[in-house]
Coordinates of C-alpha atoms in Angstrom, one line a residue:
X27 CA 0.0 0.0 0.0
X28 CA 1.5 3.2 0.8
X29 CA 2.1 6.1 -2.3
X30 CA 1.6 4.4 -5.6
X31 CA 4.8 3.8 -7.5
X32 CA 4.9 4.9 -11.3
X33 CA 7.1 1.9 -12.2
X34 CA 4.9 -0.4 -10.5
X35 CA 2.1 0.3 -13.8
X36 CA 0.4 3.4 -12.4
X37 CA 0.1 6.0 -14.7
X38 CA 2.0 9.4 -13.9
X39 CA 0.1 12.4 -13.5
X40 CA -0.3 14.6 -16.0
X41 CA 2.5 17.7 -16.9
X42 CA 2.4 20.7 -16.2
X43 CA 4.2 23.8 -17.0
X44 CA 7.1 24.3 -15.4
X45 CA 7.1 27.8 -15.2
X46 CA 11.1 27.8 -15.8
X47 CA 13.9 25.8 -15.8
X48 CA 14.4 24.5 -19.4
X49 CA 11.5 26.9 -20.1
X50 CA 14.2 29.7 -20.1
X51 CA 16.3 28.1 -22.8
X52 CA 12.6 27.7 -24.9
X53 CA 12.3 31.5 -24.5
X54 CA 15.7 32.5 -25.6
X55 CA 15.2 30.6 -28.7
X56 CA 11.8 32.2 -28.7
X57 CA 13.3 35.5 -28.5
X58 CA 15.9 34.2 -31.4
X59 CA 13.1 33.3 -33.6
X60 CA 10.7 36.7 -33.0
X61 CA 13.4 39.0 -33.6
X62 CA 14.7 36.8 -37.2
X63 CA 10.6 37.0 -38.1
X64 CA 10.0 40.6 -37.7
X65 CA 13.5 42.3 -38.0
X66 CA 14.7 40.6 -41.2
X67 CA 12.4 41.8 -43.8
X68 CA 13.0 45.4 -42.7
X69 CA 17.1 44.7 -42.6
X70 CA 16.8 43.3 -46.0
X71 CA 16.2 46.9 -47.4
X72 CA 19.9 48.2 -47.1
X73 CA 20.3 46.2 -49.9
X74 CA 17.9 47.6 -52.4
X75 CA 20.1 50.3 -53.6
X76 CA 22.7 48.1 -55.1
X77 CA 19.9 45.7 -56.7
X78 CA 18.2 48.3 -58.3
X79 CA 21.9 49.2 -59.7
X80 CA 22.6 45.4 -60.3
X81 CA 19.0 44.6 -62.2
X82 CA 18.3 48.0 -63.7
X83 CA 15.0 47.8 -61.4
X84 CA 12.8 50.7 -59.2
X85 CA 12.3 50.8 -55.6
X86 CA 9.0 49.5 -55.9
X87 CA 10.0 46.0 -57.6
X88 CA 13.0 45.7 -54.9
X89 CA 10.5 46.9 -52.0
X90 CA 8.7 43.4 -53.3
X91 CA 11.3 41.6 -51.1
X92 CA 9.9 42.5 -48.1
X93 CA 6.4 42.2 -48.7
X94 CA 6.4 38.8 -50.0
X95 CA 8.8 37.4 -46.7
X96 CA 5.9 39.3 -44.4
X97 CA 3.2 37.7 -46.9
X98 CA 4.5 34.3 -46.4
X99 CA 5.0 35.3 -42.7
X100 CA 1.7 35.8 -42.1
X101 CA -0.3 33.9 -44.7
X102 CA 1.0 30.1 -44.4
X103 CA -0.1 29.9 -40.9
X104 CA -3.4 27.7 -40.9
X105 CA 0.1 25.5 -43.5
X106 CA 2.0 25.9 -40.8
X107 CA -0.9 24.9 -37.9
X108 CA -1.1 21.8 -40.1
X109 CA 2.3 20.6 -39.8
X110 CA 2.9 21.2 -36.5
X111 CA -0.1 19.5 -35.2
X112 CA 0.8 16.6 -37.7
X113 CA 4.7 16.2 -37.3
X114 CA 5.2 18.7 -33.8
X115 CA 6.9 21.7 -33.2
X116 CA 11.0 20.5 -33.6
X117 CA 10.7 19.2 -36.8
X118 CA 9.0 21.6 -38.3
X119 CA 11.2 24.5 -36.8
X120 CA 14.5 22.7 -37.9
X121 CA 13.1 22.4 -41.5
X122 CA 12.3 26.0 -41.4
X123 CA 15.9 27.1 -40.3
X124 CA 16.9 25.1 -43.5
X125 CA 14.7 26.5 -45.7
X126 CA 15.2 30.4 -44.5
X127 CA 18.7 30.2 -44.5
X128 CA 18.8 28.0 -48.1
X129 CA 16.6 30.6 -49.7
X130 CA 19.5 33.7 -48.8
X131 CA 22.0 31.4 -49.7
X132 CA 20.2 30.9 -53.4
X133 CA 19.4 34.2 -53.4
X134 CA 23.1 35.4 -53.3
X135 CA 23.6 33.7 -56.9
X136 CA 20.6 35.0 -58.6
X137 CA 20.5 36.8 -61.6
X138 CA 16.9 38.7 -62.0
X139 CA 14.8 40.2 -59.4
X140 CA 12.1 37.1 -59.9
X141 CA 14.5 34.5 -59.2
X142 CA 14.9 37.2 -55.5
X143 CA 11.2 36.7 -55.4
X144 CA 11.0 33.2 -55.2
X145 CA 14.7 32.5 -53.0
X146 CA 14.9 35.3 -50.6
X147 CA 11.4 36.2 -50.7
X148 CA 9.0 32.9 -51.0
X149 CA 12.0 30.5 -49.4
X150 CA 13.4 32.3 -46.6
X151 CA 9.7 33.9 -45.8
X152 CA 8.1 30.4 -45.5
X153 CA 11.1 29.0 -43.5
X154 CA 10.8 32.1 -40.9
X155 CA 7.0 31.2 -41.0
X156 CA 7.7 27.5 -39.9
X157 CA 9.9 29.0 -37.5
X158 CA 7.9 31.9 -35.8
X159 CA 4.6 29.7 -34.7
X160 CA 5.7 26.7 -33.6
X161 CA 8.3 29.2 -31.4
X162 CA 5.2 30.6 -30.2
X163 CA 3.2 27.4 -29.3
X164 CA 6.4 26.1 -27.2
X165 CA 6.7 29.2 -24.9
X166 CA 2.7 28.7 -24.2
X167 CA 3.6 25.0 -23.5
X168 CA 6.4 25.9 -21.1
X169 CA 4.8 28.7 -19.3
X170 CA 1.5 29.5 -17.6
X171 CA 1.8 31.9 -14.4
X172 CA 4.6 33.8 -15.9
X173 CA 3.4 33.4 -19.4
X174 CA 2.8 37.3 -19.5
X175 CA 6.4 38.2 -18.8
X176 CA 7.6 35.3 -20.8
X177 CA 5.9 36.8 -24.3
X178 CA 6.9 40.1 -23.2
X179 CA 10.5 39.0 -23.1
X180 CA 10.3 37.1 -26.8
X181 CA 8.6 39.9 -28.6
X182 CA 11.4 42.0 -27.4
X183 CA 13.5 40.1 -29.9
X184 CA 12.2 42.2 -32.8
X185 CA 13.6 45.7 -31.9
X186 CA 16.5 44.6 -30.7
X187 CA 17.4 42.3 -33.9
X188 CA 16.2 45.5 -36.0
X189 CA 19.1 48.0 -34.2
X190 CA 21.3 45.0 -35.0
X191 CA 20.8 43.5 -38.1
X192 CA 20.3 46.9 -39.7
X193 CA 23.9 48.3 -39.4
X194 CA 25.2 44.9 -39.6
X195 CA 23.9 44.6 -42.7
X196 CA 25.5 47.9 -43.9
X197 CA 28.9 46.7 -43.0
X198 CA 28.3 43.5 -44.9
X199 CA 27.7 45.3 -48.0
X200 CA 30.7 47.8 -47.7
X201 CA 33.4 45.0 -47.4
X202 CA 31.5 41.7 -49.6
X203 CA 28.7 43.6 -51.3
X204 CA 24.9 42.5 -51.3
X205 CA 26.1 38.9 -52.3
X206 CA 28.0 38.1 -50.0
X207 CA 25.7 39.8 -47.5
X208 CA 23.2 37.7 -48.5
X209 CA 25.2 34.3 -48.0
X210 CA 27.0 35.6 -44.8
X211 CA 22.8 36.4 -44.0
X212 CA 22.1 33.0 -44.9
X213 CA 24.3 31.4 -42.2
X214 CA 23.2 33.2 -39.8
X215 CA 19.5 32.1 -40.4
X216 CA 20.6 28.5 -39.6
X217 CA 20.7 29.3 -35.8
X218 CA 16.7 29.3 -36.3
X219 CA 17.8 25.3 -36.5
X220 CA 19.6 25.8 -33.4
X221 CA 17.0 27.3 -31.5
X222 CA 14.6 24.5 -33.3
X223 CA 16.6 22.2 -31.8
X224 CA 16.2 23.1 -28.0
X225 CA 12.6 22.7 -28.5
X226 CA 12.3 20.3 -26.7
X227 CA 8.6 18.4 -26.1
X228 CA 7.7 19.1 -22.6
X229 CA 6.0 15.6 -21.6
X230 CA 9.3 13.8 -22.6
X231 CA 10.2 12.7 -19.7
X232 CA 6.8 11.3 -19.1
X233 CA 6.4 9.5 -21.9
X234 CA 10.0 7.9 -20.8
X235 CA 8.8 7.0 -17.4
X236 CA 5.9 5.5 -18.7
X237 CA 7.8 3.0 -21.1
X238 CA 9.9 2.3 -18.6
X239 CA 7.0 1.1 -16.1
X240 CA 5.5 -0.7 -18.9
X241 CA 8.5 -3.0 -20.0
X242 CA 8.9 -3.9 -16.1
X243 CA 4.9 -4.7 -16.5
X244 CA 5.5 -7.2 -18.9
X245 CA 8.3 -8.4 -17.9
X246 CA 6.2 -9.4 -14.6
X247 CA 3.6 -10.9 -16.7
X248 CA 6.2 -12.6 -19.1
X249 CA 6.9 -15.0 -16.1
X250 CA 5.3 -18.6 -16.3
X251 CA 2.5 -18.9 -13.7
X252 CA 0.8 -21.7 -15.1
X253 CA -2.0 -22.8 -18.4
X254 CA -4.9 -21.5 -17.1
X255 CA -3.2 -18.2 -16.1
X256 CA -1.4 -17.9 -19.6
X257 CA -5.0 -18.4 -21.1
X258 CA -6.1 -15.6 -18.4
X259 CA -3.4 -12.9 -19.1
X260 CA -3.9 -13.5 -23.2
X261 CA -7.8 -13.0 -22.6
X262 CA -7.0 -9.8 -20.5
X263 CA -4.4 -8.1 -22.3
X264 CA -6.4 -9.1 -25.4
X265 CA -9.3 -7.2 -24.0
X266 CA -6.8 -4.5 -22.8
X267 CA -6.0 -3.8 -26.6
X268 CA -9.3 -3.8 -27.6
X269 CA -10.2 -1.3 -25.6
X270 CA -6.9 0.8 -26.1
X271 CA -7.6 0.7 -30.0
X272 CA -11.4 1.9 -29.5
X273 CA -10.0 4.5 -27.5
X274 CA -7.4 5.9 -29.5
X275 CA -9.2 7.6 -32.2
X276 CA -10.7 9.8 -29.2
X277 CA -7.3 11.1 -28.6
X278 CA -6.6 11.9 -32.5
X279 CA -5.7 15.5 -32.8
X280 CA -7.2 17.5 -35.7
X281 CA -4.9 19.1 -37.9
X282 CA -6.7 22.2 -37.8
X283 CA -9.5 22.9 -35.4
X284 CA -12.4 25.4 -37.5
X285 CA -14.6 24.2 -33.9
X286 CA -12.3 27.8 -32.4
X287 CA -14.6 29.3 -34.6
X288 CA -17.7 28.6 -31.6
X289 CA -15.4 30.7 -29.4
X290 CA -17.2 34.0 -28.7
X291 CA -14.3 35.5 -27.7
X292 CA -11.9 34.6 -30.6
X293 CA -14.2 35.9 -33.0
X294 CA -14.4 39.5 -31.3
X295 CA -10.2 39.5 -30.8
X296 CA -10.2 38.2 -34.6
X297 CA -12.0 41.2 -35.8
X298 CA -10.3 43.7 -33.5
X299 CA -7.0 42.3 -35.0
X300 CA -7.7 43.0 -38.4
X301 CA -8.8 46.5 -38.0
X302 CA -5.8 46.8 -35.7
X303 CA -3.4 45.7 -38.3
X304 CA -4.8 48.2 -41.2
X305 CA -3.3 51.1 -39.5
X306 CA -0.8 49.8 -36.9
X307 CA 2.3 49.9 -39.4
X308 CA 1.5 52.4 -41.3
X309 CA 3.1 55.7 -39.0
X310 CA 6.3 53.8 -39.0
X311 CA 6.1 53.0 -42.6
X312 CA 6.1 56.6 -43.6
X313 CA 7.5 58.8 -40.9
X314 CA 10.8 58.8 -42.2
X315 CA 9.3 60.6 -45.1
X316 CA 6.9 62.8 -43.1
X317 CA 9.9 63.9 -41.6
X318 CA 11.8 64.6 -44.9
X319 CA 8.8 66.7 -46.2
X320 CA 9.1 68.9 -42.7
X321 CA 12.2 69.8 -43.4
X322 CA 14.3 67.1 -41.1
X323 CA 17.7 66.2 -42.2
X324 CA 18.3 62.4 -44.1
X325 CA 20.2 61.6 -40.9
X326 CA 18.1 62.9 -38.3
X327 CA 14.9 61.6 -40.1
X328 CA 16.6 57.6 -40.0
X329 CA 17.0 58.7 -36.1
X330 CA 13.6 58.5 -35.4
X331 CA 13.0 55.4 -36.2
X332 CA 16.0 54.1 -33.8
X333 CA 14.1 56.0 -31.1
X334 CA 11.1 53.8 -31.7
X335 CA 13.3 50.6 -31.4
X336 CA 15.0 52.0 -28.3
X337 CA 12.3 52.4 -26.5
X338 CA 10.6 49.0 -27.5
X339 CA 13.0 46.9 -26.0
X340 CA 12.2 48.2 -23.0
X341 CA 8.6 48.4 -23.1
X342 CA 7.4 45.1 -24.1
X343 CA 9.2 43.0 -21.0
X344 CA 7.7 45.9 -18.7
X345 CA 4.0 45.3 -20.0
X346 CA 4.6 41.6 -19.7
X347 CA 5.5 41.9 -15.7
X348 CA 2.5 44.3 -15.3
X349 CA 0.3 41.7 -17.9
X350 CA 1.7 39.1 -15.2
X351 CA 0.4 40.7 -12.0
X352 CA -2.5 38.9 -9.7
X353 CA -4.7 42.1 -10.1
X354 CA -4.0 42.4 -14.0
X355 CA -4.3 39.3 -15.5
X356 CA -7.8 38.6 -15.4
X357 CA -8.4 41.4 -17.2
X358 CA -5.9 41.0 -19.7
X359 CA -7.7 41.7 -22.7
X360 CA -9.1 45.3 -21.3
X361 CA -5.4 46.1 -21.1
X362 CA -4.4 45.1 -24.4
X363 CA -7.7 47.6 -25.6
X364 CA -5.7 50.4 -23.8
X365 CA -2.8 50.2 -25.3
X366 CA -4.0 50.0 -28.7
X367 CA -6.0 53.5 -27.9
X368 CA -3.1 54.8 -26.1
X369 CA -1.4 54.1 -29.9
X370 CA -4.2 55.5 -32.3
X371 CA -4.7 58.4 -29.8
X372 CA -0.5 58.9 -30.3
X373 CA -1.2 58.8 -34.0
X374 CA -4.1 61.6 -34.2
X375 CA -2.6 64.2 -31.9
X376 CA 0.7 63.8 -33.4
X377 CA -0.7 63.9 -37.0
X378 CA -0.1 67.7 -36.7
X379 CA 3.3 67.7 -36.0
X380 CA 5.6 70.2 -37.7
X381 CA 9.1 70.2 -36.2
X382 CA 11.3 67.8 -35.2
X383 CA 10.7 68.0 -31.2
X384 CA 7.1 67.0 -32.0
X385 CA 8.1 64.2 -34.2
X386 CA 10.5 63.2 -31.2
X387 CA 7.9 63.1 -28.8
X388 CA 5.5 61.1 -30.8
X389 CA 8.3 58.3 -31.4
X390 CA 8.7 58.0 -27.6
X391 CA 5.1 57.8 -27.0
X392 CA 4.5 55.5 -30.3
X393 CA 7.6 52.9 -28.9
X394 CA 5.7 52.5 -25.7
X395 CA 2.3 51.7 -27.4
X396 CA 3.7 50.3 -29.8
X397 CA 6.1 47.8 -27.2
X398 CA 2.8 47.4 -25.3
X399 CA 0.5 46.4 -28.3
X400 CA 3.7 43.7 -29.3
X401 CA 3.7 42.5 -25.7
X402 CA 0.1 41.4 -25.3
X403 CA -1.3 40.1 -28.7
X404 CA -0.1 36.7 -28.5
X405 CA -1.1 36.6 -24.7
X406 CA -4.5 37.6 -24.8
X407 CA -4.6 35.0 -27.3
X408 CA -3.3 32.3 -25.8
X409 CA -5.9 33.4 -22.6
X410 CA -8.9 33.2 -24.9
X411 CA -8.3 29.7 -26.7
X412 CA -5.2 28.3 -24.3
X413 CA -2.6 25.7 -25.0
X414 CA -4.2 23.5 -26.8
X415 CA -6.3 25.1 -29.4
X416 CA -3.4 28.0 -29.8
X417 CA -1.9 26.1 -33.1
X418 CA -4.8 26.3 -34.9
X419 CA -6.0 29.7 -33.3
X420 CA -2.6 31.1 -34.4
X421 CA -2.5 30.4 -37.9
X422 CA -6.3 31.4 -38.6
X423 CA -5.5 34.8 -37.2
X424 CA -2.2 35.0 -38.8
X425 CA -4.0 34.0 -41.9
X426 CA -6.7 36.8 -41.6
X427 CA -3.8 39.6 -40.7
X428 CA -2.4 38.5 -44.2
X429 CA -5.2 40.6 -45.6
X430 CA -5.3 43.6 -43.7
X431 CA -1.4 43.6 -44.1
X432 CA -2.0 43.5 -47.9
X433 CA -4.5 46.4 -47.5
X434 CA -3.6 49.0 -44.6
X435 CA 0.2 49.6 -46.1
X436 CA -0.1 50.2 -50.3
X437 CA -3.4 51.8 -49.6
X438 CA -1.6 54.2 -47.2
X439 CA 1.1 54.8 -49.8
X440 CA -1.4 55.5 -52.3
X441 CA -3.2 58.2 -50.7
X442 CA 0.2 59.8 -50.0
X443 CA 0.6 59.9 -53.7
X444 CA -3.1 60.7 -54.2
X445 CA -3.5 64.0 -51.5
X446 CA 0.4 64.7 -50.7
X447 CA -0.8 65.0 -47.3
X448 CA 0.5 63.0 -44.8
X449 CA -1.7 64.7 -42.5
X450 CA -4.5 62.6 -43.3
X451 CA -2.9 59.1 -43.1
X452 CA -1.8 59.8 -39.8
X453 CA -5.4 60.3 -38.8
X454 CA -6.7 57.5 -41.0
X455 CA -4.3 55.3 -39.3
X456 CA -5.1 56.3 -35.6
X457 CA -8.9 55.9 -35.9
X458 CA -8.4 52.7 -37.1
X459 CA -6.6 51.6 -33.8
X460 CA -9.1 53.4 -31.8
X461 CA -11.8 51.7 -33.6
X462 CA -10.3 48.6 -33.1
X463 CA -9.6 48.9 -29.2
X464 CA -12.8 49.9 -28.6
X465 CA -14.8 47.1 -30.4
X466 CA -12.5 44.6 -28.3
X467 CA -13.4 46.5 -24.9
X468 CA -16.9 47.2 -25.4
X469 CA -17.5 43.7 -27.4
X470 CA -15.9 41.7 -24.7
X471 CA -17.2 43.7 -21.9
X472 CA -21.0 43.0 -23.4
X473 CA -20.5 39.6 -24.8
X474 CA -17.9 37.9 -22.1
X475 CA -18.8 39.2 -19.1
X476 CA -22.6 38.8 -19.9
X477 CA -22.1 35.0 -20.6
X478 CA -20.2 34.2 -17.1
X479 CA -23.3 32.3 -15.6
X480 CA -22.5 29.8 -18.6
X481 CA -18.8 30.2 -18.9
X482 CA -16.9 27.7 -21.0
X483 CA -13.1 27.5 -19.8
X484 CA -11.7 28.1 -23.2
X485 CA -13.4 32.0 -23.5
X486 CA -11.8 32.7 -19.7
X487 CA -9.1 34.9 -19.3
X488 CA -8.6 34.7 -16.0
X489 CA -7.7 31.3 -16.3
X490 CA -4.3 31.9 -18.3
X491 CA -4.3 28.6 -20.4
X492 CA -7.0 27.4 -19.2
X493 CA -7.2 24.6 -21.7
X494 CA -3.9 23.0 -19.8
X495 CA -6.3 22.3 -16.9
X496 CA -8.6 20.8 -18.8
X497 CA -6.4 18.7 -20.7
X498 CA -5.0 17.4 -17.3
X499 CA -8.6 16.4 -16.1
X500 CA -9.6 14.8 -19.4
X501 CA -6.4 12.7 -19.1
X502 CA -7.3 11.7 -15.2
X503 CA -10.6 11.0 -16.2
X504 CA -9.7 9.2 -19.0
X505 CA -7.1 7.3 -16.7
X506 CA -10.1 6.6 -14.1
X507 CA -11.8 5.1 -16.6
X508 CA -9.2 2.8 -17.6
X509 CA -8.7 1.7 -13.9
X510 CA -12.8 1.2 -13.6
X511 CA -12.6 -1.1 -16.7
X512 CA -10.0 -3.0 -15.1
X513 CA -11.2 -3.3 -12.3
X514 CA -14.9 -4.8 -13.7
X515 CA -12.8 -7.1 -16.0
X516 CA -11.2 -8.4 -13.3
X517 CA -14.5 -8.8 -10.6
X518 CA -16.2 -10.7 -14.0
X519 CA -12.7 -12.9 -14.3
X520 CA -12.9 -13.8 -10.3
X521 CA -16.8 -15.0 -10.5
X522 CA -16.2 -17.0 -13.7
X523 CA -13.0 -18.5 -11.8
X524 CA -15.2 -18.7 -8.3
X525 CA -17.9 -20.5 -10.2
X526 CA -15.3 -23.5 -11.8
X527 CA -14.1 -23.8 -8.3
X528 CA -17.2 -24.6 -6.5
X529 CA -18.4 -26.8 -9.1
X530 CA -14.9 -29.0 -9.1
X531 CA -15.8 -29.4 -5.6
X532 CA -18.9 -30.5 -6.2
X533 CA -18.3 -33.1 -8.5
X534 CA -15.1 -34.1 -6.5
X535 CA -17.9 -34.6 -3.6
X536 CA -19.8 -36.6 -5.6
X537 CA -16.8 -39.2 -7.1
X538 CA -16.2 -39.2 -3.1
X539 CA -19.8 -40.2 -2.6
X540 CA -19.9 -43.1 -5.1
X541 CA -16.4 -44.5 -4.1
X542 CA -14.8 -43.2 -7.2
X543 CA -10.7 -43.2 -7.4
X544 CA -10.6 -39.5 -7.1
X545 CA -7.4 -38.2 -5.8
X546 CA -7.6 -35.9 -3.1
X547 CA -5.0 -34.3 -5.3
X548 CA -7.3 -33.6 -8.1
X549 CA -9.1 -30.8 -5.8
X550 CA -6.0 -29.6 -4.4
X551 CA -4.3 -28.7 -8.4
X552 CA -7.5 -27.2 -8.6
X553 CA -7.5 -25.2 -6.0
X554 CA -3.9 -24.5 -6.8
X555 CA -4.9 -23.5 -10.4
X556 CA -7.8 -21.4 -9.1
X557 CA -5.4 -19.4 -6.6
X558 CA -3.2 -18.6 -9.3
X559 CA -5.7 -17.0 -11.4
X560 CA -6.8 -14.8 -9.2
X561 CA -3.8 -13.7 -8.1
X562 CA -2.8 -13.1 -11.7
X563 CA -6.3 -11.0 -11.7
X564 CA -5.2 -9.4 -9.0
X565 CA -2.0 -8.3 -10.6
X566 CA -3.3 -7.5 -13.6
X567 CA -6.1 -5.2 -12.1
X568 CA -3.8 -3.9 -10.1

């Protein structure tokens, strides 16, 4: 008796996140993998001088580069939702570190700008794609009560590989030229595989344990206990199977689950998101520009986008350690509708700026909303769905972003060319992300709250992953279950066994009666035979 041993054939009890440990080796890779996704499209443009020289091409066919990497980025993600729930999240990340890094490599021998399209933009793009949500999915897996400050901590990746990769890519083409750039770029992609690689599956060490209990298991039952008891074990393990194979198609994962679609609360952050995205990117797009037209010096103008990055770094770990707090967290998604008013209101007041203070103050009040917005998307979607729907979640939204990426950008640009007044955009662009943060407050506020007499544990916030717990109960139950159906296989195998006993005896009585040469041995290799059985039951049920 005593505490039940795992090698002994009881089942383990389920994972759960570990909150650390290796989980802080997941997240540097994590932070790795955000900063390669975001910040390499936008290094990729110090190039775009010397291929426009190299080609005989304009701006707008090299700008092309960019745009299809961010395309792939975010429109293979229900692809990419596929393959991870089919083949995991390692395998998929190490064949995306081969493929982004491949595609600069090829891309450093080309010889037209469509042969660029298709290495360094459809290649590279799709392997930074298999790369960037599987990351994602992992750092969910590894962390649930510091889950906030662990996304905050990733997403910083992006401005600090943007300061970095921006000048480094300068130097590159000064002393090899955009070639060799390009293939010295192409190397350092394959640390995505690196980072793929310490991906590690967090129930591992489970799944170990539990083969190791089960060889010892059969090894037990392996030894010979007698005819009837062979005959016995077959029958039960036979049964065992059975049941095991009618269970398994329960446990089949789809490869992308639409049912996230029944999920009140995806569908508002869904739509928020897409209005979001039509304006987010578009001041930072064109403020270098705005700047230019004011007046601002080339240098100075570049400037103000490093203030943005500056101040990103630091903003996005700080919202995900106030994300993280007790008093906070459930209300998680009202914070991530602040900070996206807090950035459209910085766009419309600052839409009249006309110096270069006033451009300086709207960069340091655009990093921090900006840092904030960065911090909290992935969180308040990993809240809403949790663990175990966010694959699929994540590649349906990334899918949907896709679109207002192709639309809030160009459209942008072609109103500058249209009005040639930047004036406008910048309040186009704000009321955009004011619309959007207020549909997500208000629409949560009247649908969510509303609906907490019926709450369903996937649309709670509160419950930061909610969809672990769950998980873990369905596998207890599931477990309990198991046990139950042993245990009734083996009460059914003890009557049938009781029953051969008592009429053995009963004959044996009668031969006894009529003076028959029974052996009193015959009852006693029955009784033998009988006791073995059941203590083989006993085993087994055990």
């Amino acid at each position: 008796m005593g505490r039940p041993d795992p090698e002994e054939g009881q089942l383990p009890a389920p994972v759960k996140p570990p909150d650390g440990g290796w989980g802080w080796i997941v997240l540097l890779g994590c932070f790795v993998i955000t900063g390669f996704s975001y910040a390499f499209p936008k290094a990729v443009s110090v190039y775009f001088k010397e291929l426009m020289k190299d080609f005989h091409v304009g701006y707008s066919d090299t700008a092309w580069i960019s745009s299809i990497m961010l395309a792939m980025l975010y429109g293979t993600g229900p692809v990419c939702s596929i393959m991870v729930n089919q083949f995991g999240c390692r395998p998929v990340m190490l064949i995306g570190g081969l493929l982004a890094s491949a595609g600069m490599i090829l891309a450093s021998f080309t010889t037209n700008i469509i042969e660029l399209y298709l290495t360094a933009g459809v290649l590279t793009g799709l392997g930074m794609a298999l790369n960037f949500q599987p990351s994602l999915i992992m750092l969910g897996t590894y962390f649930d009560k510091r889950r906030p400050l662990a996304n905050g901590l990733a997403a910083a990746g992006s401005p600090v590989f943007l300061s970095s990769l921006s000048p480094l890519g300068q130097v590159l083409l000064e002393k090899f030229g955009w070639r060799g750039g390009f293939l010295i770029m192409g190397g350092l992609l394959l640390n995505c595989c690196t980072c793929g690689a310490v991906m590690r599956p967090l129930d591992m060490g489970m799944k170990r344990k539990m083969g190791k209990a089960q060889d010892k298991y059969e090894a037990k039952e392996m030894l010979p206990i007698g005819g009837r008891s062979e005959e016995g074990i077959s029958t039960t393990g036979g049964t065992k199977r059975g049941k095991k194979a009618k269970k398994k198609p329960k446990k089949g994962k789809k490869l992308l689950d639409f049912s996230i679609f029944s999920n009140r609360g995806f569908i508002i952050y869904t739509i928020s998101k897409f209005i979001l995205v039509l304006g987010l990117f578009v001041p930072p797009i064109l403020l270098v520009n705005y700047a230019k037209d004011t007046g601002v010096p080339d240098t100075e103008a570049a400037f103000l986008l490093s203030i943005i990055g500056f101040i990103d770094i630091f903003a996005r770990p700080a919202c995900g350690m106030v994300a993280g707090l007790k008093w906070v967290r459930p209300h998680v998604a009202y914070l991530f509708s602040f900070s996206m008013l807090f950035n459209g209101l910085t766009d419309i007041c600052s839409a009249r700026a006309s110096n270069y203070t006033g451009l300086v103050i709207f960069c340091v009040f655009f990093g921090i909303s900006y840092g904030m917005v960065g911090a909290l998307q992935f969180e308040v979607l990993m809240a809403i769905v949790g663990s175990q729907k966010f694959s699929s979640a994540i590649g349906l939204v990334l899918l949907i972003e896709a679109f207002a990426v192709l639309i809030g950008p160009p459209s942008a640009g072609r109103l500058v060319d249209a009005l040639k007044n930047y004036e406008v955009i910048f309040y186009l662009a704000g009321s955009e992300v004011v619309l959007s943060a207020l549909f997500l407050g208000v629409a949560s506020y009247c649908c969510l709250n509303r609906g907490k007499k019926e709450p369903l544990p996937e649309n709670n916030p509160s419950a930061g992953g909610g969809s672990d717990t769950e998980e873990a109960e369905s596998d207890v139950q599931e477990a309990e279950e198991h046990s139950s159906d042993n245990h009734q296989l083996a009460h059914s195998t003890d009557n049938t066994v009781v029953v051969a006993n008592e009429e053995a005896n009963h004959v044996a009585e009668e031969q006894r009666g009529e003076g028959g040469d029974c052996r009193a041995g015959d009852g006693e290799v029955l009784a033998r035979d009988g006791c073995n059985t059941d203590q083989m039951v006993e085993k087994d049920s055990f």
